[in-house]
Coordinates of C-alpha atoms and ligand atoms in Angstrom, one line a residue:
Chain A
X1 CA -40.8 82.0 -58.4
X2 CA -38.2 84.6 -59.5
X3 CA -36.1 85.9 -56.6
X4 CA -36.7 89.5 -57.5
X5 CA -40.5 88.9 -57.8
X6 CA -40.4 87.3 -54.3
X7 CA -38.4 90.0 -52.9
X8 CA -40.7 92.8 -54.1
X9 CA -43.6 90.9 -52.6
X10 CA -41.8 90.5 -49.3
X11 CA -40.9 94.0 -49.0
X12 CA -44.4 95.1 -49.7
X13 CA -45.8 92.7 -47.0
X14 CA -43.5 94.0 -44.3
X15 CA -44.3 97.5 -45.5
X16 CA -48.1 96.8 -45.4
X17 CA -47.9 95.4 -42.0
X18 CA -46.2 98.5 -40.7
X19 CA -48.4 100.9 -42.5
X20 CA -51.7 99.5 -41.3
X21 CA -50.5 99.3 -37.7
X22 CA -48.9 102.7 -38.0
X23 CA -52.2 104.0 -39.2
X24 CA -54.1 102.4 -36.4
X25 CA -51.8 103.9 -33.8
X26 CA -52.0 107.3 -35.5
X27 CA -55.8 107.2 -35.0
X28 CA -55.1 107.5 -31.3
X29 CA -53.2 110.8 -31.4
X30 CA -54.7 113.1 -28.6
X31 CA -56.7 110.1 -27.2
X32 CA -54.1 108.6 -24.9
X33 CA -54.8 107.9 -21.2
X34 CA -52.2 110.6 -20.4
X35 CA -49.8 112.8 -22.2
X36 CA -46.7 110.7 -21.9
X37 CA -48.5 107.7 -23.2
X38 CA -50.0 109.6 -26.0
X39 CA -46.5 110.6 -27.1
X40 CA -45.2 107.0 -26.7
X41 CA -47.9 105.7 -29.1
X42 CA -47.2 108.4 -31.6
X43 CA -43.5 107.4 -31.4
X44 CA -44.3 103.8 -32.4
X45 CA -46.5 105.1 -35.2
X46 CA -43.7 107.2 -36.5
X47 CA -41.3 104.4 -36.4
X48 CA -43.7 102.1 -38.3
X49 CA -44.3 104.7 -41.0
X50 CA -40.5 105.0 -41.3
X51 CA -40.3 101.3 -41.8
X52 CA -43.1 101.4 -44.3
X53 CA -41.4 104.0 -46.4
X54 CA -38.1 102.0 -46.3
X55 CA -39.9 98.8 -47.6
X56 CA -42.0 100.5 -50.2
X57 CA -39.0 102.5 -51.6
X58 CA -37.0 99.2 -51.7
X59 CA -39.8 97.4 -53.4
X60 CA -39.9 100.2 -56.0
X61 CA -36.2 100.1 -56.6
X62 CA -36.2 96.4 -57.1
X63 CA -39.2 96.6 -59.4
X64 CA -37.5 99.3 -61.4
X65 CA -40.7 100.7 -62.8
X66 CA -40.5 104.0 -61.1
X67 CA -43.2 103.3 -58.5
X68 CA -42.6 105.4 -55.4
X69 CA -43.6 104.9 -51.8
X70 CA -46.7 106.8 -52.3
X71 CA -47.8 104.9 -55.3
X72 CA -47.7 101.8 -53.1
X73 CA -49.5 103.4 -50.2
X74 CA -52.2 105.4 -52.0
X75 CA -52.8 103.9 -55.4
X76 CA -53.2 100.2 -54.6
X77 CA -56.6 98.6 -54.0
X78 CA -57.6 96.6 -51.0
X79 CA -56.8 93.1 -52.5
X80 CA -53.3 94.3 -53.4
X81 CA -52.5 94.9 -49.8
X82 CA -51.0 91.8 -48.2
X83 CA -50.7 92.8 -44.5
X84 CA -51.8 90.3 -41.8
X85 CA -55.3 90.7 -40.3
X86 CA -53.8 91.3 -36.9
X87 CA -52.8 94.9 -37.8
X88 CA -56.3 95.8 -39.0
X89 CA -57.9 95.0 -35.8
X90 CA -59.4 98.1 -34.1
X91 CA -57.6 100.0 -31.3
X92 CA -60.4 99.1 -28.9
X93 CA -59.5 100.1 -25.3
X94 CA -55.8 100.6 -24.2
X95 CA -55.6 97.0 -23.3
X96 CA -56.7 95.9 -26.9
X97 CA -54.1 98.3 -28.4
X98 CA -51.3 96.9 -26.1
X99 CA -52.2 93.3 -26.6
X100 CA -52.1 93.7 -30.4
X101 CA -48.8 95.6 -30.1
X102 CA -47.3 92.9 -28.0
X103 CA -48.1 90.1 -30.5
X104 CA -46.8 92.1 -33.4
X105 CA -43.7 93.4 -31.7
X106 CA -42.5 90.2 -30.2
X107 CA -42.8 88.5 -33.6
X108 CA -41.0 91.2 -35.4
X109 CA -38.4 91.4 -32.8
X110 CA -37.5 87.8 -33.6
X111 CA -37.8 88.3 -37.3
X112 CA -35.5 91.3 -37.5
X113 CA -33.0 89.6 -35.2
X114 CA -32.6 87.0 -37.9
X115 CA -33.2 89.2 -40.9
X116 CA -30.3 91.5 -39.9
X117 CA -27.9 88.9 -41.1
X118 CA -29.6 88.5 -44.5
X119 CA -27.2 88.3 -47.5
X120 CA -29.4 91.0 -49.0
X121 CA -27.7 94.3 -47.8
X122 CA -30.9 96.4 -48.0
X123 CA -32.9 93.9 -46.0
X124 CA -30.0 93.4 -43.5
X125 CA -29.7 97.2 -43.0
X126 CA -33.5 97.7 -42.7
X127 CA -33.7 94.9 -40.2
X128 CA -30.8 96.2 -38.0
X129 CA -32.4 99.7 -37.9
X130 CA -35.8 98.3 -37.3
X131 CA -34.7 95.9 -34.5
X132 CA -33.7 98.8 -32.3
X133 CA -37.2 100.4 -32.7
X134 CA -39.0 97.2 -32.4
X135 CA -37.1 96.2 -29.3
X136 CA -38.5 99.4 -27.6
X137 CA -42.0 98.8 -28.9
X138 CA -41.8 95.2 -27.5
X139 CA -40.6 96.3 -24.1
X140 CA -43.2 99.1 -23.9
X141 CA -46.2 96.8 -24.8
X142 CA -45.0 93.9 -22.6
X143 CA -44.6 96.1 -19.7
X144 CA -48.1 97.4 -20.1
X145 CA -49.6 94.0 -20.4
X146 CA -47.8 93.2 -17.1
X147 CA -49.1 96.4 -15.4
X148 CA -52.6 95.9 -16.6
X149 CA -52.7 92.3 -15.8
X150 CA -51.3 92.7 -12.3
X151 CA -52.9 96.1 -11.7
X152 CA -56.6 96.4 -10.6
X153 CA -59.3 93.8 -10.9
X154 CA -60.8 95.8 -13.7
X155 CA -57.6 96.0 -15.8
X156 CA -56.9 92.4 -15.2
X157 CA -60.1 91.4 -16.9
X158 CA -59.9 94.0 -19.5
X159 CA -56.5 92.8 -20.6
X160 CA -57.6 89.2 -20.3
X161 CA -60.4 89.9 -22.8
X162 CA -58.1 91.7 -25.1
X163 CA -55.7 88.8 -25.2
X164 CA -58.5 86.4 -25.8
X165 CA -59.5 88.4 -28.8
X166 CA -56.1 88.9 -30.3
X167 CA -54.1 85.8 -29.5
X168 CA -55.1 83.7 -32.4
X169 CA -54.2 86.4 -34.9
X170 CA -50.6 85.3 -34.4
X171 CA -50.9 82.3 -36.7
X172 CA -50.8 84.3 -39.9
X173 CA -47.5 85.8 -39.0
X174 CA -46.0 82.4 -39.4
X175 CA -47.6 81.3 -42.5
X176 CA -45.3 80.5 -45.5
X177 CA -46.2 80.5 -49.2
X178 CA -44.2 80.6 -52.4
X179 CA -42.7 84.0 -51.7
X180 CA -41.3 82.9 -48.3
X181 CA -40.1 79.5 -49.6
X182 CA -38.1 81.1 -52.4
X183 CA -36.5 83.6 -50.2
X184 CA -35.7 81.1 -47.4
X185 CA -34.1 78.6 -49.9
X186 CA -32.1 81.6 -51.4
X187 CA -30.9 82.3 -47.8
X188 CA -32.3 85.8 -47.9
X189 CA -34.8 85.6 -45.1
X190 CA -35.1 83.4 -42.0
X191 CA -37.6 80.5 -41.6
X192 CA -40.1 81.9 -39.1
X193 CA -40.6 78.2 -37.9
X194 CA -37.1 78.5 -36.3
X195 CA -38.3 81.1 -33.7
X196 CA -41.9 80.1 -33.2
X197 CA -41.2 78.5 -29.9
X198 CA -39.1 81.4 -28.7
X199 CA -41.9 83.8 -29.6
X200 CA -44.4 81.7 -27.7
X201 CA -42.1 81.5 -24.7
X202 CA -41.5 85.2 -24.6
X203 CA -45.2 85.9 -24.6
X204 CA -45.8 83.3 -22.0
X205 CA -43.3 84.9 -19.7
X206 CA -45.1 88.1 -20.1
X207 CA -48.4 86.4 -19.4
X208 CA -46.9 84.9 -16.2
X209 CA -45.7 88.2 -15.0
X210 CA -49.1 89.6 -15.7
X211 CA -50.8 86.8 -13.7
X212 CA -52.9 85.9 -16.8
X213 CA -53.6 82.2 -16.5
X214 CA -54.9 81.1 -19.8
X215 CA -55.7 82.7 -23.1
X216 CA -58.4 81.4 -25.3
X217 CA -57.7 80.2 -28.7
X218 CA -60.0 81.5 -31.5
X219 CA -60.3 81.4 -35.2
X220 CA -56.9 80.9 -36.7
X221 CA -56.4 84.0 -38.7
X222 CA -55.5 83.6 -42.4
X223 CA -56.1 85.5 -45.6
X224 CA -54.1 88.7 -45.4
X225 CA -51.2 87.5 -47.3
X226 CA -53.5 86.8 -50.3
X227 CA -55.4 90.0 -50.0
X228 CA -58.5 88.7 -48.3
X229 CA -58.7 91.1 -45.5
X230 CA -61.1 91.6 -42.5
X231 CA -64.1 93.9 -42.8
X232 CA -62.1 96.7 -41.0
X233 CA -59.8 97.1 -43.9
X234 CA -62.6 98.7 -45.9
X235 CA -62.8 101.4 -43.4
X236 CA -59.0 102.1 -43.3
X237 CA -58.0 102.5 -46.9
X238 CA -60.8 105.0 -47.9
X239 CA -59.7 107.3 -45.2
X240 CA -56.0 106.7 -45.6
X241 CA -56.2 107.2 -49.5
X242 CA -59.0 109.9 -49.5
X243 CA -57.1 113.0 -50.6
X244 CA -55.1 111.6 -53.5
X245 CA -58.2 109.8 -54.8
X246 CA -60.4 112.9 -54.4
X247 CA -57.9 115.0 -56.3
X248 CA -56.2 112.7 -58.9
X249 CA -54.8 115.7 -60.8
X250 CA -52.9 117.3 -57.9
X251 CA -49.5 116.4 -56.7
X252 CA -49.0 116.0 -52.9
Chain B
X1 CA -43.3 145.2 7.1
X2 CA -41.3 142.2 6.2
X3 CA -43.6 141.7 3.1
X4 CA -42.8 145.3 1.9
X5 CA -39.1 144.7 2.0
X6 CA -39.4 141.2 0.3
X7 CA -41.6 142.8 -2.3
X8 CA -39.0 145.6 -2.9
X9 CA -36.3 142.8 -3.2
X10 CA -38.3 140.9 -5.5
X11 CA -39.0 143.8 -7.7
X12 CA -35.3 144.9 -7.6
X13 CA -34.3 141.5 -8.9
X14 CA -36.8 141.7 -11.7
X15 CA -35.5 145.2 -12.6
X16 CA -31.9 143.8 -12.7
X17 CA -33.2 141.3 -15.3
X18 CA -32.5 138.4 -13.0
X19 CA -34.8 135.3 -13.3
X20 CA -37.2 134.4 -10.5
X21 CA -37.0 130.7 -9.7
X22 CA -39.6 128.4 -8.1
X23 CA -38.0 128.4 -4.7
X24 CA -37.6 132.2 -4.5
X25 CA -40.1 134.2 -2.6
X26 CA -42.7 135.8 -4.8
X27 CA -46.0 137.7 -4.3
X28 CA -49.1 135.7 -4.5
X29 CA -50.5 137.7 -7.4
X30 CA -47.4 137.0 -9.4
X31 CA -47.6 133.3 -8.7
X32 CA -51.3 133.4 -9.5
X33 CA -50.8 135.2 -12.8
X34 CA -48.2 132.7 -13.8
X35 CA -50.2 129.7 -13.0
X36 CA -53.0 131.2 -15.0
X37 CA -51.0 132.0 -18.0
X38 CA -48.6 129.0 -18.1
X39 CA -51.5 126.6 -17.6
X40 CA -53.4 128.2 -20.3
X41 CA -50.5 127.9 -22.6
X42 CA -50.0 124.2 -21.6
X43 CA -53.7 123.5 -22.3
X44 CA -53.5 125.3 -25.7
X45 CA -50.6 123.1 -26.7
X46 CA -52.7 120.0 -25.8
X47 CA -56.1 121.0 -27.1
X48 CA -54.3 122.3 -30.2
X49 CA -53.4 118.6 -30.9
X50 CA -57.0 117.9 -32.0
X51 CA -57.6 120.1 -35.0
X52 CA -54.3 118.9 -36.6
X53 CA -54.5 115.4 -35.1
X54 CA -57.8 114.5 -36.9
X55 CA -55.9 115.0 -40.3
X56 CA -53.1 112.6 -39.7
X57 CA -55.0 109.6 -40.9
X58 CA -55.8 111.5 -44.2
X59 CA -52.3 113.0 -44.9
X60 CA -51.9 112.9 -48.6
X61 CA -48.4 111.4 -48.8
X62 CA -46.3 109.3 -46.5
X63 CA -43.9 112.2 -46.1
X64 CA -46.6 114.6 -45.1
X65 CA -48.0 112.0 -42.7
X66 CA -44.7 111.7 -40.6
X67 CA -44.3 115.4 -40.7
X68 CA -47.7 116.1 -39.3
X69 CA -47.4 113.2 -36.7
X70 CA -44.1 114.6 -35.5
X71 CA -45.5 118.1 -35.3
X72 CA -48.5 117.2 -33.3
X73 CA -46.2 115.0 -31.1
X74 CA -44.0 118.1 -30.6
X75 CA -47.0 120.0 -29.4
X76 CA -47.8 117.2 -26.8
X77 CA -44.2 117.6 -25.7
X78 CA -44.6 121.3 -25.3
X79 CA -47.8 120.7 -23.2
X80 CA -45.8 118.2 -21.1
X81 CA -42.9 120.7 -20.6
X82 CA -45.3 123.6 -19.6
X83 CA -47.3 121.4 -17.3
X84 CA -44.1 120.6 -15.3
X85 CA -43.0 124.2 -15.3
X86 CA -46.4 125.1 -14.0
X87 CA -46.2 122.4 -11.4
X88 CA -43.0 124.1 -10.0
X89 CA -45.4 126.7 -8.7
X90 CA -47.1 124.3 -6.4
X91 CA -50.1 123.0 -8.4
X92 CA -50.5 119.4 -9.7
X93 CA -51.3 118.3 -13.2
X94 CA -54.4 116.7 -11.9
X95 CA -55.6 120.1 -10.5
X96 CA -54.7 121.8 -13.8
X97 CA -56.7 119.3 -15.8
X98 CA -59.5 119.6 -13.5
X99 CA -59.6 123.3 -14.2
X100 CA -59.6 122.7 -17.9
X101 CA -62.4 120.2 -17.7
X102 CA -64.6 122.5 -15.5
X103 CA -63.8 125.4 -17.8
X104 CA -62.2 127.4 -15.0
X105 CA -58.9 127.4 -17.1
X106 CA -59.0 128.5 -20.8
X107 CA -56.9 127.6 -23.8
X108 CA -56.2 129.6 -27.0
X109 CA -59.4 130.3 -28.8
X110 CA -57.8 129.5 -32.1
X111 CA -58.3 125.9 -31.5
X112 CA -62.1 126.3 -31.4
X113 CA -62.0 126.7 -35.1
X114 CA -62.5 123.8 -37.5
X115 CA -59.8 122.6 -39.9
X116 CA -61.7 121.8 -42.9
X117 CA -59.3 120.9 -45.7
X118 CA -55.7 119.7 -46.0
X119 CA -54.4 123.3 -46.7
X120 CA -55.5 124.0 -43.1
X121 CA -52.5 121.8 -42.0
X122 CA -50.5 124.4 -43.7
X123 CA -52.3 127.4 -42.6
X124 CA -52.2 126.3 -39.0
X125 CA -48.5 125.9 -39.1
X126 CA -47.9 129.1 -41.0
X127 CA -50.3 131.3 -39.1
X128 CA -51.1 129.8 -35.8
X129 CA -47.6 128.6 -35.1
X130 CA -46.3 131.7 -36.7
X131 CA -48.4 133.8 -34.3
X132 CA -47.4 131.7 -31.3
X133 CA -43.7 132.2 -32.2
X134 CA -44.0 136.1 -32.2
X135 CA -45.6 135.8 -28.7
X136 CA -43.2 133.1 -27.4
X137 CA -40.0 134.9 -28.7
X138 CA -41.2 137.8 -26.4
X139 CA -41.8 135.4 -23.6
X140 CA -38.2 134.1 -23.7
X141 CA -37.3 137.1 -21.8
X142 CA -40.1 136.6 -19.2
X143 CA -39.0 137.0 -15.6
X144 CA -40.0 133.5 -14.4
X145 CA -37.0 131.1 -15.0
X146 CA -38.7 127.9 -15.8
X147 CA -41.2 129.6 -18.2
X148 CA -38.4 131.6 -19.9
X149 CA -36.2 128.4 -20.4
X150 CA -39.2 126.5 -21.7
X151 CA -39.9 129.1 -24.3
X152 CA -36.3 129.0 -25.6
X153 CA -36.6 125.3 -26.1
X154 CA -40.1 125.5 -27.5
X155 CA -39.5 128.4 -30.0
X156 CA -36.9 126.4 -31.9
X157 CA -39.5 123.7 -32.8
X158 CA -42.2 126.2 -33.5
X159 CA -40.1 127.9 -36.1
X160 CA -39.8 124.6 -37.7
X161 CA -43.5 124.1 -37.6
X162 CA -44.0 127.4 -39.1
X163 CA -41.7 126.7 -42.0
X164 CA -43.3 123.3 -42.6
X165 CA -46.7 124.9 -42.6
X166 CA -45.7 127.6 -45.0
X167 CA -44.3 125.0 -47.4
X168 CA -47.6 123.2 -47.5
X169 CA -49.7 126.3 -48.2
X170 CA -47.0 127.4 -50.8
X171 CA -47.0 124.2 -52.6
X172 CA -50.8 124.1 -52.7
X173 CA -51.0 127.8 -53.7
X174 CA -48.8 127.1 -56.6
X175 CA -50.4 123.6 -57.4
X176 CA -53.5 122.7 -59.2
X177 CA -56.6 125.0 -59.3
X178 CA -58.3 122.9 -56.6
X179 CA -55.2 123.1 -54.4
X180 CA -55.0 126.8 -54.8
X181 CA -58.6 127.2 -53.9
X182 CA -58.2 125.2 -50.7
X183 CA -55.1 127.3 -49.8
X184 CA -57.0 130.5 -50.2
X185 CA -60.0 129.1 -48.3
X186 CA -57.8 128.2 -45.5
X187 CA -56.2 131.7 -45.4
X188 CA -59.6 133.2 -45.5
X189 CA -60.9 131.3 -42.5
X190 CA -57.7 131.4 -40.4
X191 CA -56.5 135.0 -40.8
X192 CA -58.8 136.7 -38.5
X193 CA -58.8 134.2 -35.8
X194 CA -54.9 134.2 -35.9
X195 CA -54.9 138.0 -35.3
X196 CA -57.2 137.5 -32.4
X197 CA -54.7 135.2 -30.8
X198 CA -52.8 138.2 -29.5
X199 CA -55.8 139.2 -27.3
X200 CA -57.7 142.4 -27.1
X201 CA -56.4 145.9 -27.9
X202 CA -54.1 147.1 -25.2
X203 CA -56.5 149.6 -24.1
X204 CA -59.0 146.9 -23.4
X205 CA -56.7 144.3 -22.0
X206 CA -57.6 143.4 -18.5
X207 CA -54.8 141.2 -17.6
X208 CA -51.7 143.4 -18.4
X209 CA -51.5 145.5 -15.2
X210 CA -48.7 144.2 -13.1
X211 CA -47.7 141.7 -15.7
X212 CA -45.7 144.4 -17.5
X213 CA -44.1 145.7 -14.2
X214 CA -43.2 142.1 -13.2
X215 CA -41.9 141.6 -16.7
X216 CA -44.0 138.5 -17.2
X217 CA -45.2 140.3 -20.3
X218 CA -42.5 142.2 -22.2
X219 CA -44.5 143.5 -25.2
X220 CA -48.1 144.5 -25.5
X221 CA -50.8 142.7 -27.5
X222 CA -51.0 145.4 -30.2
X223 CA -47.2 145.5 -30.7
X224 CA -47.0 141.7 -31.1
X225 CA -49.9 141.6 -33.4
X226 CA -48.4 144.2 -35.6
X227 CA -45.1 142.3 -35.8
X228 CA -47.0 139.3 -36.9
X229 CA -49.0 141.1 -39.6
X230 CA -45.8 142.7 -41.0
X231 CA -44.0 139.6 -41.4
X232 CA -47.0 137.5 -42.8
X233 CA -48.3 139.7 -45.4
X234 CA -45.3 139.4 -47.6
X235 CA -45.3 135.6 -47.3
X236 CA -48.9 135.5 -48.5
X237 CA -48.2 137.9 -51.5
X238 CA -45.2 135.8 -52.7
X239 CA -47.4 132.7 -53.3
X240 CA -50.2 134.7 -54.8
X241 CA -52.7 134.5 -51.9
X242 CA -54.8 137.3 -50.9
X243 CA -55.2 138.2 -47.2
X244 CA -58.9 138.7 -46.6
X245 CA -58.7 142.3 -45.4
X246 CA -59.8 145.1 -47.8
X247 CA -58.2 147.7 -45.5
X248 CA -54.8 146.4 -45.5
X249 CA -52.3 149.0 -46.7
X250 CA -48.7 149.6 -46.3
X251 CA -48.1 152.8 -44.3
X252 CA -44.8 154.4 -45.4
X253 CA -44.7 156.8 -42.3
X254 CA -45.1 154.1 -39.7
X255 CA -43.2 151.5 -41.6
X256 CA -46.0 149.0 -40.7
X257 CA -49.2 147.8 -42.4
X258 CA -52.5 149.3 -41.5
X259 CA -55.2 146.7 -41.1
X260 CA -58.9 146.6 -40.7
X261 CA -60.9 146.3 -37.4
X262 CA -61.0 142.9 -35.7
X263 CA -64.4 141.6 -35.0
X264 CA -64.0 141.5 -31.2
X265 CA -67.6 140.4 -30.5
X266 CA -66.6 137.1 -32.3
X267 CA -63.5 136.7 -30.1
X268 CA -65.7 137.4 -27.1
X269 CA -68.2 134.7 -28.1
X270 CA -65.4 132.1 -28.7
X271 CA -63.7 132.9 -25.3
X272 CA -67.0 132.5 -23.6
X273 CA -67.5 129.0 -25.0
X274 CA -69.6 129.8 -28.0
X275 CA -67.2 129.1 -30.8
X276 CA -67.6 126.6 -33.6
X277 CA -65.7 123.8 -31.8
X278 CA -65.5 124.6 -28.1
X279 CA -67.9 121.8 -27.0
X280 CA -66.3 119.4 -29.3
X281 CA -62.7 120.0 -28.1
X282 CA -63.5 119.9 -24.5
X283 CA -65.7 116.8 -25.0
X284 CA -62.8 115.1 -26.8
X285 CA -60.2 115.8 -24.0
X286 CA -62.6 114.9 -21.2
X287 CA -63.5 111.6 -22.9
X288 CA -59.9 110.6 -23.4
X289 CA -59.0 111.4 -19.9
X290 CA -62.1 109.5 -18.5
X291 CA -61.5 106.5 -20.7
X292 CA -57.8 106.4 -19.6
X293 CA -58.8 106.4 -15.8
X294 CA -58.7 102.7 -15.5
X295 CA -55.3 102.6 -17.1
X296 CA -53.9 105.2 -14.7
X297 CA -55.4 103.3 -11.8
X298 CA -53.8 100.1 -13.0
X299 CA -50.4 101.6 -13.3
X300 CA -50.6 103.1 -9.8
X301 CA -51.9 99.8 -8.4
X302 CA -49.1 98.0 -10.0
X303 CA -46.5 100.5 -8.9
X304 CA -47.9 100.2 -5.4
X305 CA -47.7 96.4 -5.3
X306 CA -44.1 96.5 -6.6
X307 CA -43.0 98.9 -3.8
X308 CA -44.8 96.8 -1.2
X309 CA -43.0 93.7 -2.5
X310 CA -39.7 95.6 -2.1
X311 CA -40.4 96.5 1.5
X312 CA -41.3 92.8 2.3
X313 CA -38.1 91.7 0.6
Ligands
LIG401 FE1 -46.3 124.3 -29.5
LIG402 FE1 -46.1 124.3 -32.9

């Protein structure tokens, strides 16, 4: 695979992950358990949309066909999005939201840590900026998993359920295909296998502090990176893209 | 006797334009008035997140999305700031929320109207934040220190919101025919409710009384409303939108716009809980609060366990 082609795809994948999770969190605006937490979740959503925009813009620049961030966000069809299924999972209760966030943020924390030394300047700068944000998202969600796990009996079982539901959605984050192999061998992106055990150990440490004994393994998620999504995706994009699709002759 | 002299000293301080601080002595009625007004203000910021918040997922561009997200987040921040300022008067946030949920406390009626198309995201910023600014600029000089300082901080963000809102309306008014139609429709629906935000005519305003003497309120409802109308009409004209008031007329002698009579019966209905979205807004807020109860309990339980551990160690 041509390096530029792989780079475009890679940027779009990172952008898609951030966009769909940013969307999920934006659904929670005005629904937080209290005002401070409402603001915190909006903050994470804002950071993720910032990352989305950088990645889509970069993809457009490499591609050189004049496609903008909004072309990627609003004019692609569901199979063209290549985000992991993890980010499509519904917000559920606050425990579900935080468990999903933890898995996502811990993974991206390790990815960005490595990616910031990429020989591609754009990717390196993007990773360095995003690492700061992601470090905060990771701490925030991990602290909540601990508080909920070691809080009341009710919160303990709620977060246990949430973890059982979401934990096996981590697998997809570590998948590799031609896009990844091309960029890994060109030295542009890290091999996720190198930090898989660090990722698992970090989560385990949080689970220990949260007094969670064991998390169930479920279906090993797969499909997002080739555009095979969960049923939830079909309820996200129609809303996300509704205005430009309804008024195709208007500029926004 | 002592109360009389304290009251005189209190009034003298206000007359000297010095701020009253939470630890200062103040008459009960002053405290009560402030708690009512400031908590109403805080609730308005928070309930006001809903009509705009429901459009975030549908924002038509990524830029528009982050602008709106950040705007609604600012409003949450205003709510937070105002709740703490109100708490300095000796009432807890839980009590304030309880008052909201039991409908003892009110919030601005404007948020009981629906936002029906994307141009409303412009109209809300332009008109609703615009009206709020006129009121809040005046409140920067209010006599209670924490409220006054809060307004200084909040006003900066509100003017930003107002400009962003106007930009959305202007772009749409000058855009495609459908966009222009949406912009005009939003103005038609939002105009009169925005004017109602300033409250009844001075002659019919029950809460003014001491508020003026105590310099909580520095300008009257009618004065503020007129300021808002004067500055907004031109902004509408520039972008080719029509303000839905056939009686609108520039009055050379007064140097102000004359305008038609506001439908006060509508305002009364909305204030008394019978507006288009009153039930919906309260239900939404209550539901989020109740759904969050287990989270707040967990956080408290965890904090308690941690402090117990420290004591043992
Ligand atoms: Fe505000
Ligand atoms: Fe505002």
